[in-house]
Short mmCIF file of C-alpha atoms in Angstrom, two decimals:
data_model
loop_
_atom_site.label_atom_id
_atom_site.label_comp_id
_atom_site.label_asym_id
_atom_site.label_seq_id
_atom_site.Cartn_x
_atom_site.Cartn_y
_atom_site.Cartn_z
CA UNK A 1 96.99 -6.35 -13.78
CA UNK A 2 96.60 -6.95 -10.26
CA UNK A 3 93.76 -8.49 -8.40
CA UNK A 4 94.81 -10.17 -4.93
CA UNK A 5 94.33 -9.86 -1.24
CA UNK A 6 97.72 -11.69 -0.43
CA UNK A 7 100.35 -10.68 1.39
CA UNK A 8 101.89 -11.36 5.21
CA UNK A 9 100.22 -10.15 8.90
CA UNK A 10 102.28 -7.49 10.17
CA UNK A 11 100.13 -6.83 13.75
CA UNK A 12 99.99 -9.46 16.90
CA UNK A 13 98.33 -12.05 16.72
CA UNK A 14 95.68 -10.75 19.60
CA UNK A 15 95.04 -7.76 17.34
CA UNK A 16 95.00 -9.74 14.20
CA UNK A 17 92.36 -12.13 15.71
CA UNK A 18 90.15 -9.25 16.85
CA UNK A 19 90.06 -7.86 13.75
CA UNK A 20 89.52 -10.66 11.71
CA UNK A 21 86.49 -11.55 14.30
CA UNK A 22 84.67 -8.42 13.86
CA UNK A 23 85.48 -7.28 10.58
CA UNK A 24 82.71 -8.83 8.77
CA UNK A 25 79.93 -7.49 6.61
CA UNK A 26 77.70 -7.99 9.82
CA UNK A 27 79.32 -5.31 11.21
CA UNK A 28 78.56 -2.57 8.76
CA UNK A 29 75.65 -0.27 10.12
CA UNK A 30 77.63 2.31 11.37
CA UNK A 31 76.81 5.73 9.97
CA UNK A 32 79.06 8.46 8.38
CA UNK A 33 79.30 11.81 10.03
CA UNK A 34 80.55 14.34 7.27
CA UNK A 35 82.98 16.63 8.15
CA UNK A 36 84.38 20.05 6.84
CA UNK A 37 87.72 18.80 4.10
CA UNK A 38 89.45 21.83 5.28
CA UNK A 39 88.61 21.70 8.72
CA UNK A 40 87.95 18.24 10.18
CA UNK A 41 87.99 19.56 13.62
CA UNK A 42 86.06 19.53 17.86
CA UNK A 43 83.74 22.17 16.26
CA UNK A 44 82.30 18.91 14.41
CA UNK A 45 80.58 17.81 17.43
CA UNK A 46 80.61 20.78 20.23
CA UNK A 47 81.38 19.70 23.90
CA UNK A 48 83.67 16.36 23.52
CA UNK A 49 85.18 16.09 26.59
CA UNK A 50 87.57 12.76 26.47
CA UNK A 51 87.44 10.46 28.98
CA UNK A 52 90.92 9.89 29.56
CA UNK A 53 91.16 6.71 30.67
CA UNK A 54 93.43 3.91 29.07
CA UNK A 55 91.72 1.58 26.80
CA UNK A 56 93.15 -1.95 25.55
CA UNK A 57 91.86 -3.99 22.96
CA UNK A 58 88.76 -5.74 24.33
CA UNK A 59 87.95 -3.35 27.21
CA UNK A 60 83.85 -2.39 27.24
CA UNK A 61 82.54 0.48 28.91
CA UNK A 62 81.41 4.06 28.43
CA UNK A 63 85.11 5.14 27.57
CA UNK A 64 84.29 2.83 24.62
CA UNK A 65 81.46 3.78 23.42
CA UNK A 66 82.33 7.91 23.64
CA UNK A 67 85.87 6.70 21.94
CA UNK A 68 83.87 5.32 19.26
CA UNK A 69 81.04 7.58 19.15
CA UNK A 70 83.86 10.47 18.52
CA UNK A 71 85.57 8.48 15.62
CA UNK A 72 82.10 8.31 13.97
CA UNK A 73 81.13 12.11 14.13
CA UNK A 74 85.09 12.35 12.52
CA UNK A 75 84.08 10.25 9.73
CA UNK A 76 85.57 7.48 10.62
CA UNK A 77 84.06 4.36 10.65
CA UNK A 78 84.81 2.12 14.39
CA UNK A 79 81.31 0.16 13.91
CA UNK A 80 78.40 -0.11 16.06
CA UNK A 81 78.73 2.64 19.21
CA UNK A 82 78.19 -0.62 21.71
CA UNK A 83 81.02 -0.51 23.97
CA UNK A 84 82.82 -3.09 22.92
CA UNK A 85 86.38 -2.18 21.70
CA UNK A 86 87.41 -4.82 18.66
CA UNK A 87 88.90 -5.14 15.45
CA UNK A 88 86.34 -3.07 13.70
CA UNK A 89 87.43 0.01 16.07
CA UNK A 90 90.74 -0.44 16.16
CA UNK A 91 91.24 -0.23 12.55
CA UNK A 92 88.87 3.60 12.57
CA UNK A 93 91.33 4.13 15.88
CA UNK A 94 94.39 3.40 13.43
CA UNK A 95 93.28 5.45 10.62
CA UNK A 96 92.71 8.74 13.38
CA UNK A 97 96.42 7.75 14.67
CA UNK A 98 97.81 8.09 11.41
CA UNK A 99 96.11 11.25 10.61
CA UNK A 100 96.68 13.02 13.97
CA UNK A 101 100.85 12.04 13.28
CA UNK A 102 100.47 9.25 16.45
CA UNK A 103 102.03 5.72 15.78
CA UNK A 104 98.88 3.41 15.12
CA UNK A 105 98.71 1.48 18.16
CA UNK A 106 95.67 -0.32 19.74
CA UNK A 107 95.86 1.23 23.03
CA UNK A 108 93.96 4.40 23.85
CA UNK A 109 96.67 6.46 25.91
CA UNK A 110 96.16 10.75 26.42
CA UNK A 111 98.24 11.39 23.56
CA UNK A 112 94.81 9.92 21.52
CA UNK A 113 92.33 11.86 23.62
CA UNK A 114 94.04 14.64 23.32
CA UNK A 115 94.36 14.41 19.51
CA UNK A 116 90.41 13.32 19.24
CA UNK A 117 89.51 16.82 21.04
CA UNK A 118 91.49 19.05 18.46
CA UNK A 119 91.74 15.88 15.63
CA UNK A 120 93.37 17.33 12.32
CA UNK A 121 92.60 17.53 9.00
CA UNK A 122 93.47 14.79 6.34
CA UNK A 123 96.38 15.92 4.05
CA UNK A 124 94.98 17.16 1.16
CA UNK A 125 96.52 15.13 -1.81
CA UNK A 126 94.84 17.63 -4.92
CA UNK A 127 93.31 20.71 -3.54
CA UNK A 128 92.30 21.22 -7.44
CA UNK A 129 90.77 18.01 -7.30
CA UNK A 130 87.00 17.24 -8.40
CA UNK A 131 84.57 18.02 -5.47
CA UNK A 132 83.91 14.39 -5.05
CA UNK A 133 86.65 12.59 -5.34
CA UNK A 134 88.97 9.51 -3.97
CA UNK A 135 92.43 9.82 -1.96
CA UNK A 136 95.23 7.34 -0.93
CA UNK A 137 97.96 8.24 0.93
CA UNK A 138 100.43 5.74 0.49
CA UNK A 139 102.30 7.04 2.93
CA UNK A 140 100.14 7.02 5.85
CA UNK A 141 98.35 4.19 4.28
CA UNK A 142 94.87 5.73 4.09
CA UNK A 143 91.86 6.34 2.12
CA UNK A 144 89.45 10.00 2.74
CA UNK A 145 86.91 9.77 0.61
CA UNK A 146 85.46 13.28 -0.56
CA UNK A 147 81.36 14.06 -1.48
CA UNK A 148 80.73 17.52 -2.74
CA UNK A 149 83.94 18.73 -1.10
CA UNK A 150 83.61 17.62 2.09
CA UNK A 151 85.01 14.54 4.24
CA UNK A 152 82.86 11.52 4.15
CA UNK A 153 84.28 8.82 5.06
CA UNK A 154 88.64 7.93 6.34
CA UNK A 155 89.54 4.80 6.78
CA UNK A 156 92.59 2.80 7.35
CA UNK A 157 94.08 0.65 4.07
CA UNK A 158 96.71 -1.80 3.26
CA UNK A 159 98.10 -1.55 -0.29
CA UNK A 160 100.45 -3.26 -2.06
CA UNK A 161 103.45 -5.04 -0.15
CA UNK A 162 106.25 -4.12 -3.14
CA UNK A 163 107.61 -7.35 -2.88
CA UNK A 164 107.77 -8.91 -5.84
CA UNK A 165 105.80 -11.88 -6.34
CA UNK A 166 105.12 -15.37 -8.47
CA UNK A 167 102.29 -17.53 -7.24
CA UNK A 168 100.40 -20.50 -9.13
CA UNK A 169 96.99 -20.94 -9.40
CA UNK A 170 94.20 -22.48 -10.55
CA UNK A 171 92.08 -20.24 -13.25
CA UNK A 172 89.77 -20.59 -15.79
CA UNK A 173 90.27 -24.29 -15.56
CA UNK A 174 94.17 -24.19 -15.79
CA UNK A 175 97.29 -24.44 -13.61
CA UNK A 176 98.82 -21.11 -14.18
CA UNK A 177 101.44 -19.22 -12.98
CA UNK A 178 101.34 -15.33 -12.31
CA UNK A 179 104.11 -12.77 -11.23
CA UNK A 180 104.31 -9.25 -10.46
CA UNK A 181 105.57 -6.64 -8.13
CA UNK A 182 102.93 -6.42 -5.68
CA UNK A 183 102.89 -2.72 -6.22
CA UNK A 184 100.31 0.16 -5.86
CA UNK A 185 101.15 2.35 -8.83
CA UNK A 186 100.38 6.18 -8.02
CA UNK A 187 98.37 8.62 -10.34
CA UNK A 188 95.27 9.60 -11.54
CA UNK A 189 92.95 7.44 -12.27
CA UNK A 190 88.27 6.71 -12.12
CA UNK A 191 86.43 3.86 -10.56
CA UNK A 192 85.13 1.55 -13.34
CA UNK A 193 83.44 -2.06 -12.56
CA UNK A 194 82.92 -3.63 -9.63
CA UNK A 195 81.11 -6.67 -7.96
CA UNK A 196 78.78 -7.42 -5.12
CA UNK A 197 79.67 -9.66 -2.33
CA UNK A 198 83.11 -12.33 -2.55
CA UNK A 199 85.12 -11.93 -5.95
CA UNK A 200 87.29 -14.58 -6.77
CA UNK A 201 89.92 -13.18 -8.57
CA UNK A 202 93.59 -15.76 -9.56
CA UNK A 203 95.25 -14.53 -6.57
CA UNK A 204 92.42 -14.54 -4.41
CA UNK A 205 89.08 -13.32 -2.72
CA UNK A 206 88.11 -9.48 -3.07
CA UNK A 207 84.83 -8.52 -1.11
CA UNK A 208 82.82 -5.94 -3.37
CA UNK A 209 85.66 -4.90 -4.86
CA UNK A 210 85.48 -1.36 -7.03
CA UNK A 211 88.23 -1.29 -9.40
CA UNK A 212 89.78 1.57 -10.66
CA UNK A 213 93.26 1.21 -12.13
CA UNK A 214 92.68 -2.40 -14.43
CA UNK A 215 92.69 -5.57 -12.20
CA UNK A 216 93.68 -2.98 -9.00
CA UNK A 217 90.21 -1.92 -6.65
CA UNK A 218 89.34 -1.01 -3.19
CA UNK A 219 88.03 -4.42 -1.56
CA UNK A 220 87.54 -5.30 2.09
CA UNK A 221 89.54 -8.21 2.77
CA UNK A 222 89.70 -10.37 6.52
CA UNK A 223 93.46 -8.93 6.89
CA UNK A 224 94.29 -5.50 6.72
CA UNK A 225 97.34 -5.17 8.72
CA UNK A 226 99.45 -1.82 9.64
CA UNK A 227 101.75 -2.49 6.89
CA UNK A 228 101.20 -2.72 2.90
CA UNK A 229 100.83 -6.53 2.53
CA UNK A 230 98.70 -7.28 -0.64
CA UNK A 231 99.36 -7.67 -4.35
CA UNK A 232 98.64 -4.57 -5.28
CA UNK A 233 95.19 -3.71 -4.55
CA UNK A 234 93.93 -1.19 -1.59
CA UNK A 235 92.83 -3.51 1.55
CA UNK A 236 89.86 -2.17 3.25
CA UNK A 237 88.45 -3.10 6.89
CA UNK A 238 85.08 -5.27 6.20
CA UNK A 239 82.95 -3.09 7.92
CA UNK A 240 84.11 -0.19 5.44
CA UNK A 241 83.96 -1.97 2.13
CA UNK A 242 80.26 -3.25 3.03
CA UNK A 243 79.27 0.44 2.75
CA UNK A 244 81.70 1.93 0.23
CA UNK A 245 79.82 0.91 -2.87
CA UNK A 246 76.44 2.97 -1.96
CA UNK A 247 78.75 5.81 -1.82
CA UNK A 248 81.35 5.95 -4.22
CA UNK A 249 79.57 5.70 -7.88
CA UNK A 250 80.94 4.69 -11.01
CA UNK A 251 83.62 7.43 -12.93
CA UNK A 252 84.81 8.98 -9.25
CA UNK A 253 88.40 10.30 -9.84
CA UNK A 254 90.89 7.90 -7.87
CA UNK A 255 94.21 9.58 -6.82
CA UNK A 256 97.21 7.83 -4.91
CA UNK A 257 100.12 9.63 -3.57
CA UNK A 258 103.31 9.19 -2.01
CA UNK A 259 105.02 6.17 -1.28
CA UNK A 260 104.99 3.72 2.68
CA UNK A 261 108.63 3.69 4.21
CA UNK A 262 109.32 0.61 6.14
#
């Protein structure tokens, strides 16, 4: 079993420090905008007209704050509509990248507006699949989570890093020693227990983790870089995992696809 958050950066360290600043359960009260599954598209909010202009990571400004209010009615989940472009937008940006076939970057070029006026669908994993339901794409390294058949919520992930592993430990009052391959195994599987808040787990700190697959859960964790970098686990962006629980209940089918290509 697998329980861990470990793993290496794989981002600058600028981006890495934005994130980490703003990803925190503070930053959680954006809302979810659902969203046709089979049609995620500019119909979902009439009118958009993109700003155009090129946005960095720490620019403020109305260009901001309609980038972010866009993600949003997408279902994706940049934070508080304030202006302010930080980690917890970039990681939403990163997750519409991915999805539109753009290479996750934190600047906002045309290629991005473009894409966020006619934004794709996410890639169905299992169009037979339960109504409500869980998908990872390993691949692109994301998460859509279904309600009654319809988008509610895509978000950017970091699973597990492949590379094999042996760390020691303290737990359950003993040195120990604990190995494994750091892998995300695909298939089917249901959400079981979870936690509030920080879980301590022997290769680290999960925050409200929601297991699914033994010691392996969706948990918000302070690093969730563009690569797969943890033990085996799916990394969620703070702001995501603070509001995940309230809506994915206990039993949910979990499915993960596909397989991240260096």
């Amino acid at each position: 079993m697998v329980m861990g958050v470990g793993g290496r950066l794989g981002v600058a360290a600028l981006v890495t420090a934005g994130a980490m600043l703003l990803a925190s359960p503070g930053v959680a009260n954006a809302q979810v905008v659902t969203s046709a599954a089979t049609a995620v598209t500019a119909q979902a909010a009439p009118g958009f007209v993109a700003p155009g202009q090129t946005l960095r990571l720490g620019a403020k400004g109305t260009a901001v704050k309609a980038l972010q209010t866009r993600l949003r009615e997408l279902g994706y989940l940049p934070g508080t509509a304030d202006g302010r472009y930080g980690g917890t937008t970039l990681t939403a940006l990163w997750a519409f990248q991915k999805i539109n076939g753009i290479a996750p970057t934190s600047t906002v070029t045309r290629k991005t507006w473009n894409a966020l006026q006619n934004p794709r669908s996410p890639k169905v994993l299992v169009p037979n699949g339960r109504p409500t339901r869980v998908e990872v794409n390993l691949t692109q390294q994301v998460m859509t989570l279904y309600v009654d058949g319809r988008v509610k919520l895509i978000s950017h992930i970091s699973s597990g890093s492949g590379i094999p592993y042996c760390e020691t430990a303290t737990w359950e009052g003993k040195t120990q020693k604990f190995c494994g391959s750091a892998r995300t195994p695909t298939g089917d599987y249901k959400t079981t227990w979870r936690r509030n808040g920080w879980h301590r787990s022997y290769l680290g700190q999960l925050y409200n983790p929601i297991f699914f697959n033994g010691g392996i859960a969706l948990h918000g964790a302070l690093s969730v870089p563009l690569a797969p970098a943890s033990h085996g686990c799916v990394r969620l962006p703070m702001n995501v995992a603070a509001v995940l629980p309230g809506m994915l209940g206990t039993g949910v089918p979990v499915h993960v696809r596909g397989r991240f290509v260096r």
